[in-house]
Amino acid sequence: MAKGLKVATIGGGSSYTPELIEGFIKRYDEFPLTELWLVDIEAGKEKLEIVGNLAKRMVEKAGLPIEVHLTLDREVALKDADFVTTQFRVGLLEARAKDERIPLKYDVLGQETNGPGGLFKGLRTIPVIIDICNDMERLCPDAWLINFTNPAGMVTEAVLRYTNIEKVIGLCNVPIGIEMGIAKLLEVEHERVHIDFAGLNHMVYGLDVYLDGVSVKEKVIDMLTNPENTSFVKNVKGLGWEPEFIRGLNALTCPYHNYYYKSREMLEKTKKEAEEKGTRAEVVLQLEKELFELYKDPNLNIKPPQLEERGGAYYSDAAVRLITSIYNDKRDIQPVNTRNNGAIASLPDDSAVEVSCIITKEGPKPISIGDLPVAVRGLVQQIKSFERISAEAAVTGDYDKAVLALSINPLTPSDTIAKQIVDEMMEAHKEHLPQFHQ
Amino acid sequence: MAKGLKVATIGGGSSYTPELIEGFIKRYDEFPLTELWLVDIEAGKEKLEIVGNLAKRMVEKAGLPIEVHLTLDREVALKDADFVTTQFRVGLLEARAKDERIPLKYDVLGQETNGPGGLFKGLRTIPVIIDICNDMERLCPDAWLINFTNPAGMVTEAVLRYTNIEKVIGLCNVPIGIEMGIAKLLEVEHERVHIDFAGLNHMVYGLDVYLDGVSVKEKVIDMLTNPENTSFVKNVKGLGWEPEFIRGLNALTCPYHNYYYKSREMLEKTKKEAEEKGTRAEVVLQLEKELFELYKDPNLNIKPPQLEERGGAYYSDAAVRLITSIYNDKRDIQPVNTRNNGAIASLPDDSAVEVSCIITKEGPKPISIGDLPVAVRGLVQQIKSFERISAEAAVTGDYDKAVLALSINPLTPSDTIAKQIVDEMMEAHKEHLPQFHQ
Amino acid sequence: MAKGLKVATIGGGSSYTPELIEGFIKRYDEFPLTELWLVDIEAGKEKLEIVGNLAKRMVEKAGLPIEVHLTLDREVALKDADFVTTQFRVGLLEARAKDERIPLKYDVLGQETNGPGGLFKGLRTIPVIIDICNDMERLCPDAWLINFTNPAGMVTEAVLRYTNIEKVIGLCNVPIGIEMGIAKLLEVEHERVHIDFAGLNHMVYGLDVYLDGVSVKEKVIDMLTNPENTSFVKNVKGLGWEPEFIRGLNALTCPYHNYYYKSREMLEKTKKEAEEKGTRAEVVLQLEKELFELYKDPNLNIKPPQLEERGGAYYSDAAVRLITSIYNDKRDIQPVNTRNNGAIASLPDDSAVEVSCIITKEGPKPISIGDLPVAVRGLVQQIKSFERISAEAAVTGDYDKAVLALSINPLTPSDTIAKQIVDEMMEAHKEHLPQFHQ
Amino acid sequence: MAKGLKVATIGGGSSYTPELIEGFIKRYDEFPLTELWLVDIEAGKEKLEIVGNLAKRMVEKAGLPIEVHLTLDREVALKDADFVTTQFRVGLLEARAKDERIPLKYDVLGQETNGPGGLFKGLRTIPVIIDICNDMERLCPDAWLINFTNPAGMVTEAVLRYTNIEKVIGLCNVPIGIEMGIAKLLEVEHERVHIDFAGLNHMVYGLDVYLDGVSVKEKVIDMLTNPENTSFVKNVKGLGWEPEFIRGLNALTCPYHNYYYKSREMLEKTKKEAEEKGTRAEVVLQLEKELFELYKDPNLNIKPPQLEERGGAYYSDAAVRLITSIYNDKRDIQPVNTRNNGAIASLPDDSAVEVSCIITKEGPKPISIGDLPVAVRGLVQQIKSFERISAEAAVTGDYDKAVLALSINPLTPSDTIAKQIVDEMMEAHKEHLPQFHQ
Ligand SMILES: [Mn+2]
Ligand SMILES: [Mn+2]
Ligand SMILES: [Mn+2]
Ligand SMILES: [Mn+2]
């Protein structure tokens, strides 16, 4: 580290990169980055150059001594890195489009993280992340791996179980989004609100809510179930929870819970949208095209506001916040995906969980929550089972395990339909699933 | 016990009673029953007399000195009993018909144990069983409560959590049925086959299979997934599992798993049957009418063979086998519903589980199984959550908890539909749900 | 709280009080105390007045608007308090002298926390603390109870198990003392050193050591076992650990570990000291007399430096630091005694443990440590067993449990000697053990 | 197994062998042994021949077709064995004499299983048992390893943790001895008494006692603490427990508990005996000489009654009973040392525990006991820690771990004395501790 701080970003050609750059610029005082290596694969070369050049212009405008390197050589990028961030997408958005379209044919939600889409994204991604970890072991064994790539829970689980990299953190913007939503509901500054989070990635619950350190959970639950707040809640939560359900649960849900506690409505909605305006991947594909056109503009030297529409708000910002807290041993509380280590009683100690942690220079230390509320313990366990069997299938290339993983997923209506979807998706993603096609 | 062995059977007017009688007659040598008290409520008086008189004729034919008493006075029946068995049905088959019909209107399976039907059967049954337990505490504190009444897992959970009765066992014929099916598949005597069972009531898995004490699980899984055995397997299992699913699972399923791993097909099938020949309750209602006509025949003094069609084969027989093993401290292995006590790692120590136990005079002692296979751990946990929240709703009359219980049930497609079903069923079963209508 | 912040200090006549006052004065900016109520019993009236008047002079000198009240009426003191601190000593130092002397007759260490002395201090103290908790429930149900009274682990355990007060924290200066010692060893500022603590009160281990957030455990263990550091280590640790032992343990010990890992040497040393200069209590009795003489001086308006010799350095300071962090929702890390809640795997969830916690306005939240190192897990479990049985004896007055508690204590060489000591101490402390003498 | 049943006995030249032979002869009907291979090392050749020839005469007298083979070639003996029993003693009784004598010099009990003696016996034995397991993996991978060699708990732990042999059972005669003692106390046949055992080898507790299946624990505890039974109890238990201690404990102890709950008295007694008549090893050395003289008699063809004085009554018999139950899938209950698997809550799942198990053809399945009583949980955990660190030291040859193991042992008064004892014993046993002397 003599020569300064080095970050390597795998999938550096992503349209998200300007946000990451903005994050590094904003927090430069606390995190004096020296070298940022944006690395991508041959097929992403053109995008890498477009977004990389924008990155360089942004840094130049900020007047900061950060070197931005663009490369297709992952080893060079990883060598002696202090932090590695991953935001790549095996098979690009075209693959996601298939993840969404194919299950819909069977009247099943694709769901890109904990559904059939997530399974196949995991099957494509996990072998690559394991490769990266093996490289890291040789080239930068002390680096932290900050993974944004979805399904972030499954990927973190796979790194913990199937590689020697222990310094891994999975990151998601969902918890911070919930906190900001609640702050808005309470009409207070975000900084004054704190939520105890526990669960899994995209399956996380807010177990308590504090305003200036004092629990206001009861009040928040009241507000969320008050018919007069309906319009707000509908807006925040999507489809609107039944007050009885939320009062009975006595915990805050995350937007992804709609897939599990509102499966039928979500299926209808998703089918309708897919028909009318395309699946999310298809919409984003178009958005990305437009973004890259903007990025090409040699006069553009800031993050264009249109990027916010792309989704993933706060994502890269959250990442830089996390990195900064590690680097400075800040000991603040952030919800991240890390090894459970007993923090959530009924989940395995060695599994990845998403939980409020103290962020130290030695990594996140989870706050002990005891056990999850009875009502949510089952679904969380089920998604963990799904993640574990999926990761196992990804690593072993065991076809039976892939069918099993999808059969036990709560979104799948039967083993037979699971098998049909797996068969069709295995074929459609053949190119990116070498472990199943030998 | 000075004067002999006394058994009290709550719901003695049930059409099943002749099977129970047959069980006591067959095992009289080992279990010298002195007094059998069949007790029922006013509304069941006529049936009690019909079936009670048949019981008396059966005992007389067997030439055994068992006194059969018919009574509407539960306290007299319970007084100093050694065993209490429960086979009552609050609201009779008419209530079950509603449990099945109403959810179907919402395209949801009724499922009389772990679905909406099970929730409402639990809400009706649990307050009564708690009453019985309170009576037992006063009148026969040393008696064993052998509960057949469904949902047996939820009812056992409620007894363990909300009464002072510790000597309670929930009983089901599903495990023994699986064992007999596997024996048939292997073409050997039932006695030579042994299965390690673990899970919950109607959510139990066979974790290993032994023939003459040697594991033949691999062979059995092969046979179950061999296309040549398909016809057998279809027959045993209902709809036929995908071989990949079963190989991946590497455990034996129970017939009720069809509801969870084949939800869509089961829904279609159930709707079709309901339309064409009525729901199961409606079919059974007719069967029962015919059975009671038979029972009236003063010349009938054996269990009529038609009873077998009624379903519940081995049920009462299993009960008498269990009672006999307790009475004689037999220390044989039987799968029953009992306090977990650490036998299944990720389930609460103080919850009811269905697991292979040693049956001693002091009750069942579960065999430690460590943890369930990863793939099934989640669904089992989820059903346990459902059972616990349902039991809580039954005891407290908390409407929010009833909606919550149904919302987290894997058969329910959304909180909104859960609420609609709960609303309609609360109204339909009003008479039997005083705790919600005060 | 409208009128400001109120603290009630039970045992306010203690010689420690000036340190507590100093702490409140130093941290007034962060913790604007309005009323401090020093409460004591009739027998302590004189001391209360002496020390209370010193307290008033200290506050006056500091020029702060803190009202200091002296009272014998606990109820008045507790009414609407925000924090309650306890530093009382049932039976005064005379009782402690017996706790030390009597066991020595049997060649057994008295050990005022986790030995025979601790057992009897617990038996005397726990009924009083339970009384206080019952008062708090009525008079200040939202207050935090900060307990300094030893045996702090056993007392916290008793409050958690036998009262309705959940807002209780046990406090000890041992962990902070270790941290300061290690900072000195490393020749750095205390602020730069952080230790992960886990275990029980007076049985706590440092599992990792960080300098500026980076683990330096290996280096510290090397230094502690380096013969060249011997003089330092001897000084810090008392008798000097064998390097093999510390390297094998691979964790930091606390001074009280000398009692368990150096029992024989400690016994010899303690006997010799008792003979030559009296037991610790006897020495302190003299010291206290001198202190109170000083306190009487109407010109004294600061904490006299001689108090430091009394021992308990940082104690009250640590308490005010803790209170300030709660009050301000500081979210810093402090090791305290609190409900385990799964933070240490092999100890009960509902037991008190001493562990690094985040201190929030809602109290301490333990950091999940997984499990203790194998080598220490047993001794910690054993002391926890001792604490639990002792607390049970204190609450129930069950003589058998008192003998059992002492018999299982690692300092006790046999059940027979345990019984002899219990018998003699029961008699000697008769006046303060009404629960055993009815 | 085509040609019949083969048993290999490592340490076949032991004086115990005639008891084992008697066991096989008595149970031949149930366990039709074909070949018994007695194997020993070069140094034990003479004894092997003497006792082996007696074994042959015993079999001949019994008129059974069991071939008895004597060999120094372990591989030939293990090849295709169905059961392997181990009763060897590395360093012979001379080594045990040192295990006993050296600690006494430091006023520390030797204790051949869970004390310093046990540590060194483990250090000598574990490398050999691991060798045997490695041979078994190649030569008889389906065989059961029935280990009698002490320290049986530590050895079983080492096999479970450091070899691939899963089919291992540690065996001890202590539980059966307790059961027989209680039967005698109750003046009933042994068959009518059953005890629930749980704990570790030589650290096992009887948690409940049944007579004809009904708990009589209260009555037994009463009898054990009744002064009128004192003489009986003294006789059974050695030194006599204090009634308060036993009532408080509310569980049955084992004779080895004297070492922990009566350390001082045991030390005095052991020192006195060592002085007056030699340590146990020295006494046994003489006894063994006499036994082997007897064994040489060509007319002797039964187990000579003098063997009973040697100690270890029921040991081999217990072994054959266990083997017979496995072979015949008897599903009876026997207390053995096996993988915990959650049966005892606060001990690791993958550690060896001594617990009541169902003995099946697939091995022992532990009965779930929940958790140990609070009062014993600590000491059991501590001995488990000692066993684990000792096994680790034995496998790694890590000197620090050996000092650590002894330092945490409850019989050791300090780390310094631990180190002194380890130093002297390392030297004394040098020949048998190659892992520490490289
Ligand atoms: Mn996310
Ligand atoms: Mn059933
Ligand atoms: Mn302290
Ligand atoms: Mn033994």
Short mmCIF file of N, CA and C in Angstrom, two decimals, chain B residues 19 123 156 254:
data_model
loop_
_atom_site.label_atom_id
_atom_site.label_comp_id
_atom_site.label_asym_id
_atom_site.label_seq_id
_atom_site.Cartn_x
_atom_site.Cartn_y
_atom_site.Cartn_z
N GLU B 19 -62.65 -49.11 14.45
CA GLU B 19 -61.25 -49.46 14.24
C GLU B 19 -60.48 -49.42 15.56
N LEU B 123 -58.22 -23.19 14.60
CA LEU B 123 -58.91 -22.14 15.38
C LEU B 123 -60.14 -22.69 16.10
N THR B 156 -50.78 -30.27 18.89
CA THR B 156 -49.74 -30.67 19.85
C THR B 156 -48.92 -29.46 20.27
N CYS B 254 -43.62 -37.26 1.85
CA CYS B 254 -44.89 -37.83 2.28
C CYS B 254 -45.98 -37.34 1.34
#
